[in-house]
Amino acid sequence: MNKRYCDNYRGWLHKAMGMLCIIALSLAVVGCNADEEDSIKENPYLGGREPLTVKLLSETPDPETAGPGTEVTFKASGLAKYFHKDENKFDFDFYISDELCEIATATDSTLTIVVPENVSSGTTYLVLENQIFYGPYFNVSGSVSVDQGFEYYKTGPSFGSIFACVPWAGNTQQTTEFYLCGDFKQSKNSAYSGLLMINNEKGLINFGTANKFALKYGIYGRIRVEDGNTISSYLAKLSGMDYWKADKESPKALLYGWFNDYERWSSLTLDGFNFRNVLLVNNNMTVITEKKKLPNPDGNLKEISVPVFNGGTDMLNEIIRAFSTTDGKIIAVTNSRWHVHIDYENTTCSTDGKAIIPAEVYTKIKSVMRMDQKGALDLEYRRSSVSPEEEALPGADGEIKDACMTNDESIIIVGDLTAFDGKAVNNIVKLDKDGVVDDAFSANVGAGADGEITKITYTSYLDENGISQERIVLVGGFTAFNGKSVPGLAVLNVDGTFDSGFELKNMEGGRPNFAKIVDLTPNSYVHKPHLVISGTFNKYAGITRQGFLILDMKGNAIQEFNVPGRFYGELYDAQYSLTSDYANGLLLTGDFTSFDGKRMNNIVMLKVDVKNVEKEETEEQP
């Protein structure tokens, strides 16, 4: 047998063996399939638990809204299997806004429950055998509700937040109008931004209103900031407004935030002129101007109109807060290191006078500065005694987040701070009217906050006995203040001591992000100050309160005031207002998308019926 024959034989043998293996494997698979067919002739799920046929229908309950203790009937289906009529026992539980409800009666198609004594509006659901069946949103009736007549909440300003809501200086007991400050646009199709005016009836007030709102453009939407070789773009904003205290007959307004153009001065009126994060304007919000004679390239003097106010800060940092004083000064709080103003004596203009080449003067500052009503830096306030023209006092070690001014024109500053003017602080410090650290306040706050303080609000109000009171409210990422455990919120007297009458209850699920005291009846003989809070929490004192609270000045969440449902977002301001039908109201502004089951656009008016809660609050007194 030759070699070629042997090789052919071995190849044939290998192919034959491969075919036999394939055939054997195929027979094995067929056999397995046959066994498998025999094995599933019976239903493997036979005898298992039947699926639940219960449904909680989305139909409107009867009554549609109700208060605690009221019986409400919901539409359902398939309930008959899961209750024992003779024993009045039920295999399921029913909840409103996560609060367990007493079940009064049930049929196969209806379920009657009793609204709990403490509950907020929210989603209803039934729980059976660890399964959840959702029903309709239920509105718990009380003394607080969304003012449907104030329809501006449905649209609101476009593309941005509302950082401040400032009552118009001309408001009376019969009128309430407000300026809104923020980084918003008026609407999607408008370039106007930053400042709006609204009233309690219609919402948005038309531009060009005499003595109130004569603007055309507002602030320019974006600012360009050069830092060395880096050019960055930021969204311009107005953070707030303070009325000019030195002239109450025809009050001017102090605007502040992060902006370098206003009413298109830099682009349309006077090229080359930039505002610097703060501006004093007329009482109709227009720029205050004066005539200046500036040299043009031909050597001739050209008379042009320029803004009277031209001071501020460099554009790397915003002005966080600015306050006017009774003696005609401006105090600004900022993380900026430079005061900037234009020296008109050395400024030139173009041939046609439509542009200037500003001679800008930079002076070092730190944390807090004082200016006059033209924006010039006050070299007698918080300056070095050796070289006041060149050096400021040390100011803050850390980042300033917020500030407020009290009745005596002291400034309280908060943030992520470890020292101020070389003195150790724990995220809060107070400066007296002359800008000097208040050591007595520092002693009273003691250990201060164990985390950063992000917001501070100050309120001067009359209590229920007509006695004048002052309080500051702190909010932030702290868990203790001066050794006392608190969930990121503290209510203090202006001397830094705790308000002994206020006791915050246990807060679960998150933290506050805003808190402010508002008098809900400022036009009444009996005043009703309350603390308005927003946040990420979902329970207060063991009761579901999802993101929004109205507390009395003892820290109680009176049921009648806390019926609104879930709040999504963050408040930046809360103001007393008349409602659309001229009753007591509360205007809320900020950055929020949902409130009490309704879509929101950063603003909402609440109706507040204080009379309904007077009896309940009296019963809460110890």
Coordinates of C-alpha atoms in Angstrom, one line a residue:
M1 CA 0.0 0.0 0.0
N2 CA 1.7 3.2 -1.2
K3 CA 1.9 6.4 0.8
R4 CA -0.6 8.4 -1.4
Y5 CA -3.2 5.6 -0.9
C6 CA -2.7 5.7 2.9
D7 CA -3.2 9.5 3.0
N8 CA -6.4 9.3 1.0
Y9 CA -7.7 6.5 3.3
R10 CA -7.0 8.5 6.5
G11 CA -8.7 11.6 5.0
W12 CA -11.8 9.5 4.2
L13 CA -11.9 7.9 7.6
H14 CA -11.7 11.4 9.4
K15 CA -14.7 12.6 7.3
A16 CA -16.7 9.5 8.1
M17 CA -16.1 9.8 11.8
G18 CA -17.1 13.5 11.7
M19 CA -20.4 12.6 10.0
L20 CA -21.1 10.0 12.6
C21 CA -20.6 12.5 15.4
I22 CA -22.9 15.0 13.8
I23 CA -25.6 12.3 13.4
A24 CA -25.3 11.2 17.0
L25 CA -25.5 14.8 18.3
S26 CA -28.6 15.4 16.2
L27 CA -30.3 12.3 17.6
A28 CA -29.5 13.4 21.1
V29 CA -31.1 16.8 20.6
V30 CA -34.2 15.3 19.1
G31 CA -34.4 13.0 22.1
C32 CA -34.1 15.9 24.4
N33 CA -36.8 17.8 22.5
A34 CA -39.1 14.9 22.7
D35 CA -38.6 14.7 26.5
E36 CA -39.2 18.4 26.7
E37 CA -42.4 18.2 24.8
D38 CA -43.7 15.5 27.2
S39 CA -42.6 17.6 30.2
I40 CA -44.7 20.8 29.3
K41 CA -48.0 19.0 28.5
E42 CA -49.2 20.4 31.9
N43 CA -49.2 24.1 32.7
P44 CA -46.3 24.8 35.1
Y45 CA -48.2 27.8 36.5
L46 CA -51.3 25.8 37.3
G47 CA -52.2 26.4 41.0
G48 CA -50.3 29.7 41.2
R49 CA -51.7 32.9 42.8
E50 CA -54.3 34.6 40.6
P51 CA -53.4 38.1 39.5
L52 CA -55.0 41.0 41.4
T53 CA -57.9 42.6 39.7
V54 CA -58.1 45.6 41.9
K55 CA -58.1 49.1 40.4
L56 CA -58.3 52.6 42.0
L57 CA -59.9 54.7 39.3
S58 CA -58.7 58.2 38.3
E59 CA -62.2 59.6 38.4
T60 CA -62.9 62.6 40.6
P61 CA -63.7 61.6 44.2
D62 CA -66.8 62.8 46.1
P63 CA -66.3 65.5 47.4
E64 CA -63.5 66.7 45.1
T65 CA -61.7 68.4 48.0
A66 CA -62.1 68.1 51.8
G67 CA -60.5 68.8 55.1
P68 CA -59.4 66.5 58.0
G69 CA -62.1 64.3 59.4
T70 CA -64.3 64.4 56.3
E71 CA -65.4 61.2 54.6
V72 CA -64.5 61.0 50.9
T73 CA -65.5 58.4 48.4
F74 CA -63.2 57.2 45.6
K75 CA -64.2 55.1 42.6
A76 CA -62.6 51.6 42.4
S77 CA -63.2 48.2 41.0
G78 CA -62.6 44.6 42.1
L79 CA -62.5 45.3 45.9
A80 CA -65.2 42.8 47.0
K81 CA -62.7 39.9 47.3
Y82 CA -60.5 41.9 49.7
F83 CA -62.7 43.0 52.6
H84 CA -64.9 41.4 55.1
K85 CA -68.1 43.4 55.3
D86 CA -69.5 41.8 58.4
E87 CA -66.3 42.4 60.4
N88 CA -65.6 45.8 58.7
K89 CA -62.0 44.5 58.0
F90 CA -60.0 45.3 54.9
D91 CA -57.0 43.5 53.3
F92 CA -55.8 46.8 51.8
D93 CA -54.6 50.2 53.1
F94 CA -55.3 53.6 51.6
Y95 CA -53.0 56.6 51.6
I96 CA -53.2 60.3 50.7
S97 CA -49.8 61.9 50.2
D98 CA -48.2 59.0 52.0
E99 CA -50.4 59.4 55.1
L100 CA -52.5 56.3 56.1
C101 CA -56.2 56.9 56.1
E102 CA -59.0 55.3 58.0
I103 CA -61.3 53.3 55.8
A104 CA -64.9 53.8 56.7
T105 CA -66.7 51.6 54.2
A106 CA -66.2 49.8 50.8
T107 CA -68.1 48.1 48.0
D108 CA -66.8 46.4 45.0
S109 CA -66.7 49.7 43.1
T110 CA -66.3 52.4 45.9
L111 CA -64.0 53.1 48.8
T112 CA -64.9 55.7 51.5
I113 CA -62.1 57.0 53.6
V114 CA -61.6 59.6 56.3
V115 CA -59.1 62.4 55.6
P116 CA -56.4 62.3 58.3
E117 CA -56.0 65.1 60.9
N118 CA -52.6 66.0 59.5
V119 CA -52.1 65.7 55.7
S120 CA -51.1 67.6 52.6
S121 CA -52.6 67.4 49.2
G122 CA -51.1 64.8 47.0
T123 CA -51.4 61.5 45.2
T124 CA -53.7 58.8 46.5
Y125 CA -52.9 55.1 46.4
L126 CA -54.1 51.7 47.6
V127 CA -51.7 49.0 48.9
L128 CA -52.8 45.4 48.6
E129 CA -50.4 42.4 49.1
N130 CA -47.4 44.7 48.7
Q131 CA -48.7 46.0 45.4
I132 CA -49.5 49.7 44.9
F133 CA -52.5 50.9 42.9
Y134 CA -52.5 54.7 42.2
G135 CA -55.6 56.9 42.1
P136 CA -56.3 60.6 41.5
Y137 CA -54.5 63.6 43.0
F138 CA -56.5 64.8 46.0
N139 CA -56.6 68.4 47.2
V140 CA -56.9 68.7 50.9
S141 CA -58.9 71.9 51.8
G142 CA -57.4 74.5 54.1
S143 CA -56.5 78.1 54.4
V144 CA -53.8 78.1 51.6
S145 CA -54.5 77.5 47.9
V146 CA -53.2 78.6 44.5
D147 CA -54.8 81.9 43.3
Q148 CA -56.1 80.8 40.0
G149 CA -57.0 84.4 39.1
F150 CA -53.3 85.3 39.1
E151 CA -52.8 83.6 35.8
Y152 CA -49.2 84.7 35.4
Y153 CA -48.0 81.6 37.1
K154 CA -49.0 79.6 34.0
T155 CA -46.5 81.4 31.8
G156 CA -44.1 83.4 34.1
P157 CA -41.0 85.0 32.6
S158 CA -39.0 82.8 30.2
F159 CA -35.7 81.1 30.5
G160 CA -34.4 81.9 34.0
S161 CA -35.0 82.4 37.7
I162 CA -36.5 85.1 39.8
F163 CA -34.0 86.1 42.5
A164 CA -35.9 88.9 44.1
C165 CA -39.4 90.2 44.4
V166 CA -39.4 93.9 45.5
P167 CA -42.6 95.7 46.4
W168 CA -43.1 99.0 44.6
A169 CA -42.5 102.0 46.8
G170 CA -46.0 103.4 45.9
N171 CA -48.0 100.4 47.2
T172 CA -50.9 101.1 49.5
Q173 CA -53.3 98.9 51.4
Q174 CA -55.4 98.7 48.3
T175 CA -52.6 98.1 45.7
T176 CA -49.7 95.7 45.4
E177 CA -47.2 95.9 42.6
F178 CA -43.7 94.3 42.4
Y179 CA -40.4 94.5 40.6
L180 CA -39.0 91.0 39.6
C181 CA -35.2 90.7 39.4
G182 CA -33.5 87.8 37.8
D183 CA -31.7 86.2 34.9
F184 CA -34.9 85.6 32.9
K185 CA -36.2 86.9 29.6
Q186 CA -39.6 88.5 29.4
S187 CA -40.7 85.8 26.9
K188 CA -39.3 83.4 24.4
N189 CA -39.6 85.9 21.6
S190 CA -38.2 88.9 23.4
A191 CA -34.7 90.0 24.0
Y192 CA -35.8 92.0 27.1
S193 CA -34.5 90.5 30.3
G194 CA -33.6 90.9 33.9
L195 CA -36.3 93.2 35.3
L196 CA -40.1 93.1 35.1
M197 CA -43.0 94.7 36.9
I198 CA -46.2 92.8 37.9
N199 CA -49.4 93.5 39.8
N200 CA -51.6 91.3 41.8
E201 CA -54.4 91.3 39.2
K202 CA -53.0 90.7 35.7
G203 CA -49.4 89.8 36.4
L204 CA -47.2 91.5 33.8
I205 CA -47.4 95.3 33.6
N206 CA -46.7 96.9 30.2
F207 CA -43.4 98.6 29.6
G208 CA -43.3 102.3 29.5
T209 CA -45.6 102.8 32.5
A210 CA -45.0 106.4 33.7
N211 CA -43.1 106.8 37.0
K212 CA -42.9 103.1 37.4
F213 CA -41.4 101.2 34.5
A214 CA -40.1 103.1 31.5
L215 CA -37.6 100.6 30.3
K216 CA -37.2 99.2 26.8
Y217 CA -34.4 96.6 27.0
G218 CA -33.5 95.7 30.6
I219 CA -30.1 94.1 31.0
Y220 CA -28.2 92.5 28.2
G221 CA -28.5 88.7 28.3
R222 CA -24.8 87.7 28.5
I223 CA -21.5 89.2 29.6
R224 CA -18.0 88.5 28.4
V225 CA -15.3 88.3 31.1
E226 CA -11.6 88.4 30.2
D227 CA -9.2 86.8 32.8
G228 CA -5.7 86.8 31.4
N229 CA -5.8 84.9 28.1
T230 CA -9.2 83.3 28.9
I231 CA -12.5 84.8 27.7
S232 CA -15.6 83.4 29.4
S233 CA -19.3 84.1 28.8
Y234 CA -21.8 84.3 31.7
L235 CA -25.5 84.8 32.0
A236 CA -26.1 88.3 33.2
K237 CA -28.5 88.8 36.1
L238 CA -30.1 91.2 38.5
S239 CA -29.9 89.7 42.0
G240 CA -31.9 92.4 43.8
M241 CA -33.0 95.9 44.4
D242 CA -32.9 98.3 47.3
Y243 CA -34.8 101.6 47.4
W244 CA -32.8 104.8 48.0
K245 CA -33.3 105.6 51.7
A246 CA -32.0 109.1 51.6
D247 CA -34.8 110.4 49.4
K248 CA -38.2 108.9 50.1
E249 CA -40.2 111.5 48.3
S250 CA -38.9 110.5 44.9
P251 CA -37.2 107.2 45.6
K252 CA -34.4 106.1 43.3
A253 CA -33.6 102.4 43.1
L254 CA -30.3 100.6 43.7
L255 CA -29.9 97.6 41.3
Y256 CA -27.2 95.0 41.8
G257 CA -26.0 91.6 40.4
W258 CA -23.8 90.6 37.6
F259 CA -24.2 92.8 34.5
N260 CA -22.2 95.2 32.3
D261 CA -25.0 96.6 30.2
Y262 CA -28.3 98.2 31.0
E263 CA -30.9 99.6 28.6
R264 CA -28.3 98.8 25.8
W265 CA -26.1 101.7 26.8
S266 CA -22.9 99.9 25.8
S267 CA -24.3 98.8 22.4
L268 CA -26.8 101.5 21.3
T269 CA -26.3 104.7 23.4
L270 CA -22.7 105.1 24.3
D271 CA -20.2 102.6 22.9
G272 CA -17.3 101.9 25.3
F273 CA -19.3 102.5 28.5
N274 CA -19.8 99.5 30.8
F275 CA -21.8 99.3 34.0
R276 CA -20.1 97.4 36.8
N277 CA -22.6 95.1 38.6
V278 CA -24.4 97.9 40.4
L279 CA -26.4 100.9 39.4
L280 CA -28.5 103.7 40.9
V281 CA -31.5 104.5 38.7
N282 CA -34.5 106.8 38.6
N283 CA -37.7 105.8 40.2
N284 CA -39.0 104.7 36.8
M285 CA -35.9 102.4 36.4
T286 CA -34.2 104.6 33.8
V287 CA -30.5 105.6 33.8
I288 CA -29.7 108.9 35.6
T289 CA -27.6 111.0 33.2
E290 CA -25.6 114.2 33.1
K291 CA -23.8 116.2 30.4
K292 CA -20.0 115.9 30.1
K293 CA -17.6 117.7 27.8
L294 CA -15.0 115.2 26.5
P295 CA -12.2 115.8 24.0
N296 CA -12.5 114.1 20.6
P297 CA -9.6 113.2 18.3
D298 CA -9.7 116.6 16.7
G299 CA -9.0 118.2 20.1
N300 CA -12.5 119.7 20.3
L301 CA -14.7 119.2 23.3
K302 CA -17.9 117.3 22.6
E303 CA -20.8 117.5 25.0
I304 CA -22.4 114.1 25.5
S305 CA -24.7 112.4 28.0
V306 CA -23.1 109.9 30.3
P307 CA -24.5 107.9 33.3
V308 CA -24.0 109.7 36.6
F309 CA -23.4 106.4 38.3
N310 CA -20.3 104.7 36.9
G311 CA -18.7 102.8 39.8
G312 CA -18.7 99.1 40.7
T313 CA -16.5 96.0 40.6
D314 CA -14.5 94.1 38.1
M315 CA -16.5 91.5 36.1
L316 CA -14.9 88.3 37.6
N317 CA -17.3 88.4 40.5
E318 CA -20.9 89.6 41.0
I319 CA -22.1 92.0 43.7
I320 CA -23.9 89.7 46.1
R321 CA -25.9 92.3 47.9
A322 CA -26.0 96.1 47.9
F323 CA -27.7 98.3 50.4
S324 CA -28.5 102.0 50.5
T325 CA -28.1 103.9 53.8
T326 CA -30.1 106.8 55.3
D327 CA -27.1 109.2 54.8
G328 CA -27.0 108.6 51.0
K329 CA -24.3 105.9 50.8
I330 CA -24.1 102.5 49.1
I331 CA -22.7 99.4 50.9
A332 CA -21.8 96.5 48.6
V333 CA -20.9 93.0 49.5
T334 CA -18.8 91.0 47.0
N335 CA -16.1 88.4 46.5
S336 CA -14.4 90.8 44.0
R337 CA -11.0 92.3 44.8
W338 CA -11.4 95.5 42.7
H339 CA -13.5 98.7 42.7
V340 CA -13.6 100.2 39.2
H341 CA -14.8 103.6 38.1
I342 CA -14.3 105.9 35.1
D343 CA -12.2 109.0 35.5
Y344 CA -14.1 111.4 33.2
E345 CA -11.3 114.0 33.5
N346 CA -9.1 111.7 31.5
T347 CA -11.7 110.1 29.2
T348 CA -12.0 110.9 25.5
C349 CA -14.7 110.4 23.0
S350 CA -15.1 109.7 19.3
T351 CA -15.5 112.5 16.7
D352 CA -19.3 112.1 16.6
G353 CA -19.5 111.7 20.4
K354 CA -21.2 108.2 20.2
A355 CA -18.4 106.3 21.8
I356 CA -15.9 106.9 24.6
I357 CA -12.4 105.6 25.5
P358 CA -12.9 105.3 29.2
A359 CA -10.0 106.0 31.7
E360 CA -10.8 103.3 34.2
V361 CA -9.3 103.4 37.7
Y362 CA -8.9 100.2 39.7
T363 CA -8.7 100.3 43.5
K364 CA -8.2 97.3 45.8
I365 CA -11.1 96.3 48.0
K366 CA -11.9 93.2 50.1
S367 CA -15.4 91.8 50.8
V368 CA -17.3 95.0 51.7
M369 CA -17.0 98.5 50.3
R370 CA -18.9 101.8 50.5
M371 CA -19.6 104.2 47.6
D372 CA -21.4 107.5 47.1
Q373 CA -24.4 108.0 44.8
K374 CA -22.1 108.4 41.8
G375 CA -20.2 105.1 42.5
A376 CA -17.0 106.7 43.9
L377 CA -15.2 104.6 46.5
D378 CA -15.4 105.9 50.1
L379 CA -11.8 105.8 51.3
E380 CA -12.9 106.3 54.9
Y381 CA -14.8 103.0 55.2
R382 CA -12.9 99.8 55.8
R383 CA -9.6 101.1 54.5
S384 CA -6.0 100.7 55.7
S385 CA -5.1 103.5 58.2
V386 CA -1.6 103.6 56.6
S387 CA -2.5 103.7 52.9
P388 CA -6.3 104.0 52.5
E389 CA -6.0 104.8 48.8
E390 CA -4.2 101.6 48.1
E391 CA -5.2 99.0 50.7
A392 CA -8.4 97.7 52.3
L393 CA -9.0 95.8 55.5
P394 CA -8.4 92.0 55.2
G395 CA -12.1 91.1 55.0
A396 CA -13.2 87.5 54.5
D397 CA -11.1 84.4 54.5
G398 CA -13.3 82.2 52.4
E399 CA -16.3 82.7 50.1
I400 CA -19.2 85.0 50.9
K401 CA -22.6 83.6 49.9
D402 CA -25.1 86.2 51.2
A403 CA -25.7 89.2 53.4
C404 CA -28.4 91.4 54.9
M405 CA -28.8 94.8 56.5
T406 CA -30.6 95.4 59.8
N407 CA -32.6 98.4 60.9
D408 CA -29.5 100.1 62.5
E409 CA -27.7 99.6 59.1
S410 CA -25.4 96.9 60.4
I411 CA -24.4 94.2 57.9
I412 CA -24.5 90.5 58.6
I413 CA -22.4 88.4 56.2
V414 CA -22.6 84.6 55.8
G415 CA -20.9 82.0 53.6
D416 CA -18.0 79.5 53.9
L417 CA -15.9 81.7 56.1
T418 CA -13.1 80.9 58.6
A419 CA -12.0 84.5 59.4
F420 CA -12.9 88.1 58.9
D421 CA -10.4 91.0 59.4
G422 CA -8.1 88.5 60.9
K423 CA -10.6 87.3 63.6
A424 CA -11.8 83.7 63.6
V425 CA -15.4 83.2 62.6
N426 CA -17.6 80.2 61.8
N427 CA -19.4 81.1 58.6
I428 CA -21.1 84.2 60.0
V429 CA -20.0 87.7 61.0
K430 CA -21.6 91.1 61.8
L431 CA -20.2 94.5 60.9
D432 CA -21.6 97.6 62.7
K433 CA -22.6 100.8 60.8
D434 CA -18.9 101.8 60.5
G435 CA -17.9 98.5 59.0
V436 CA -16.2 97.2 62.2
V437 CA -16.6 93.6 63.3
D438 CA -19.2 93.3 66.1
D439 CA -17.4 91.2 68.7
A440 CA -20.5 90.9 70.9
F441 CA -22.4 89.3 68.0
S442 CA -19.4 86.9 67.4
A443 CA -19.5 86.0 71.1
N444 CA -23.3 85.3 71.0
V445 CA -23.1 83.1 67.9
G446 CA -20.2 81.2 69.5
A447 CA -19.3 78.1 67.5
G448 CA -21.5 79.4 64.7
A449 CA -22.4 77.0 61.9
D450 CA -20.5 73.7 61.3
G451 CA -21.1 74.0 57.6
E452 CA -21.5 76.8 55.0
I453 CA -24.5 79.2 55.3
T454 CA -25.9 79.8 51.8
K455 CA -28.7 82.2 52.6
I456 CA -29.7 84.8 55.2
T457 CA -33.0 86.7 55.3
Y458 CA -33.8 89.6 57.6
T459 CA -37.3 90.7 58.7
S460 CA -38.5 93.5 60.8
Y461 CA -42.1 93.1 61.8
L462 CA -44.7 93.6 64.5
D463 CA -45.7 90.5 66.5
E464 CA -49.2 89.6 67.5
N465 CA -49.0 92.1 70.4
G466 CA -47.9 94.9 68.2
I467 CA -44.3 94.9 69.5
S468 CA -41.5 95.5 67.0
Q469 CA -39.3 92.5 66.4
E470 CA -36.2 91.8 64.3
R471 CA -35.1 88.3 63.2
I472 CA -32.6 86.7 60.9
V473 CA -33.0 83.3 59.4
L474 CA -30.1 81.2 58.3
V475 CA -30.2 78.3 55.7
G476 CA -27.3 76.2 54.5
G477 CA -25.4 72.9 54.7
F478 CA -24.9 72.9 58.4
T479 CA -26.1 70.4 61.0
A480 CA -25.4 72.4 64.1
F481 CA -25.3 76.0 65.1
N482 CA -23.5 77.1 68.2
G483 CA -23.6 73.6 69.5
K484 CA -27.3 73.0 68.9
S485 CA -28.4 70.3 66.4
V486 CA -30.4 71.9 63.6
P487 CA -31.2 70.6 60.1
G488 CA -29.7 73.5 58.1
L489 CA -32.0 76.2 59.5
A490 CA -31.7 78.6 62.4
V491 CA -33.8 81.5 63.6
L492 CA -31.8 84.2 65.5
N493 CA -32.2 87.5 67.1
V494 CA -30.2 90.3 65.5
D495 CA -27.7 90.1 68.4
G496 CA -26.8 86.5 67.4
T497 CA -28.7 84.6 70.1
F498 CA -31.3 82.0 69.3
D499 CA -35.0 83.0 69.2
S500 CA -35.9 81.1 72.3
G501 CA -39.6 81.0 71.3
F502 CA -39.0 79.1 68.1
E503 CA -38.3 75.4 68.1
L504 CA -37.8 73.6 64.8
K505 CA -39.3 70.1 64.7
N506 CA -37.7 67.0 63.1
M507 CA -37.2 67.3 59.3
E508 CA -36.8 64.2 57.2
G509 CA -35.8 63.4 53.7
G510 CA -33.8 66.5 52.9
R511 CA -32.9 70.1 53.8
P512 CA -34.3 73.6 53.6
N513 CA -33.0 75.7 50.8
F514 CA -34.9 78.9 51.7
A515 CA -36.6 80.4 54.8
K516 CA -38.0 83.9 55.4
I517 CA -40.4 85.4 58.0
V518 CA -43.5 87.1 56.3
D519 CA -46.3 89.0 58.1
L520 CA -49.4 87.5 56.5
T521 CA -51.7 90.3 57.8
P522 CA -49.6 93.5 57.7
N523 CA -52.7 95.7 57.2
S524 CA -54.5 94.3 60.2
Y525 CA -54.5 95.3 63.9
V526 CA -53.4 91.7 64.7
H527 CA -50.3 90.7 62.9
K528 CA -49.5 87.1 61.9
P529 CA -45.8 86.6 61.2
H530 CA -45.0 83.1 59.8
L531 CA -41.9 81.4 58.6
V532 CA -42.1 80.3 54.9
I533 CA -39.7 77.5 54.0
S534 CA -38.9 75.5 50.9
G535 CA -36.5 72.6 50.5
T536 CA -35.9 69.0 49.6
F537 CA -37.5 67.5 52.8
N538 CA -40.6 65.3 52.6
K539 CA -41.6 65.1 56.3
Y540 CA -41.9 67.6 59.1
A541 CA -42.7 66.5 62.7
G542 CA -43.5 63.1 61.3
I543 CA -46.1 64.3 58.8
T544 CA -45.7 64.4 55.1
R545 CA -44.9 68.0 54.0
Q546 CA -43.2 67.7 50.6
G547 CA -40.8 70.6 50.1
F548 CA -42.9 73.5 51.4
L549 CA -43.9 74.7 54.9
I550 CA -45.6 77.6 56.6
L551 CA -44.7 77.6 60.3
D552 CA -45.9 79.8 63.1
M553 CA -43.3 81.6 65.2
K554 CA -43.1 78.7 67.6
G555 CA -42.2 76.2 64.8
N556 CA -45.6 74.6 64.5
A557 CA -46.9 73.5 61.1
I558 CA -50.5 74.4 61.5
Q559 CA -52.6 71.9 59.4
E560 CA -54.7 74.6 57.8
F561 CA -51.6 76.4 56.5
N562 CA -49.8 73.3 55.2
V563 CA -52.3 71.7 52.8
P564 CA -50.4 72.4 49.5
G565 CA -48.9 69.4 47.8
R566 CA -45.4 68.7 46.6
F567 CA -43.0 71.5 45.8
Y568 CA -40.2 71.0 43.3
G569 CA -37.4 73.6 43.3
E570 CA -36.1 76.5 45.4
L571 CA -37.6 79.7 46.6
Y572 CA -35.6 82.9 46.5
D573 CA -38.2 85.3 47.9
A574 CA -41.6 85.4 49.5
Q575 CA -43.7 88.6 49.9
Y576 CA -47.1 89.5 51.3
S577 CA -49.4 90.5 48.5
L578 CA -53.1 91.1 47.8
T579 CA -54.5 88.3 45.7
S580 CA -56.3 88.8 42.4
D581 CA -59.6 89.3 44.4
Y582 CA -57.9 91.6 46.9
A583 CA -57.7 89.2 49.8
N584 CA -54.6 88.2 51.9
G585 CA -52.0 86.5 49.7
L586 CA -48.4 85.3 49.6
L587 CA -46.3 85.8 46.4
L588 CA -43.6 83.2 45.9
T589 CA -40.7 83.5 43.4
G590 CA -37.6 81.6 42.7
D591 CA -36.6 78.6 40.6
F592 CA -39.4 76.0 40.8
T593 CA -41.3 73.9 38.3
S594 CA -44.2 72.3 40.3
F595 CA -46.4 73.3 43.3
D596 CA -49.5 71.5 44.6
G597 CA -49.8 69.3 41.6
K598 CA -49.6 72.2 39.1
R599 CA -47.0 73.2 36.6
M600 CA -45.2 76.4 37.7
N601 CA -42.9 78.9 36.0
N602 CA -40.9 80.2 39.0
I603 CA -43.8 82.3 40.3
V604 CA -47.1 81.6 42.1
M605 CA -49.6 83.6 44.2
L606 CA -51.2 81.8 47.2
K607 CA -54.5 82.8 48.8
V608 CA -54.1 82.8 52.6
D609 CA -57.2 82.9 54.7
V610 CA -55.8 83.7 58.1
K611 CA -59.1 83.8 59.9
N612 CA -59.7 80.1 59.4
V613 CA -56.5 79.3 61.3
E614 CA -56.8 81.6 64.3
K615 CA -58.7 79.1 66.4
E616 CA -56.4 76.2 65.5
E617 CA -53.3 78.3 66.4
T618 CA -54.9 79.2 69.7
E619 CA -55.4 75.5 70.5
E620 CA -51.7 74.9 69.8
Q621 CA -50.6 77.3 72.5
P622 CA -49.1 75.4 75.5

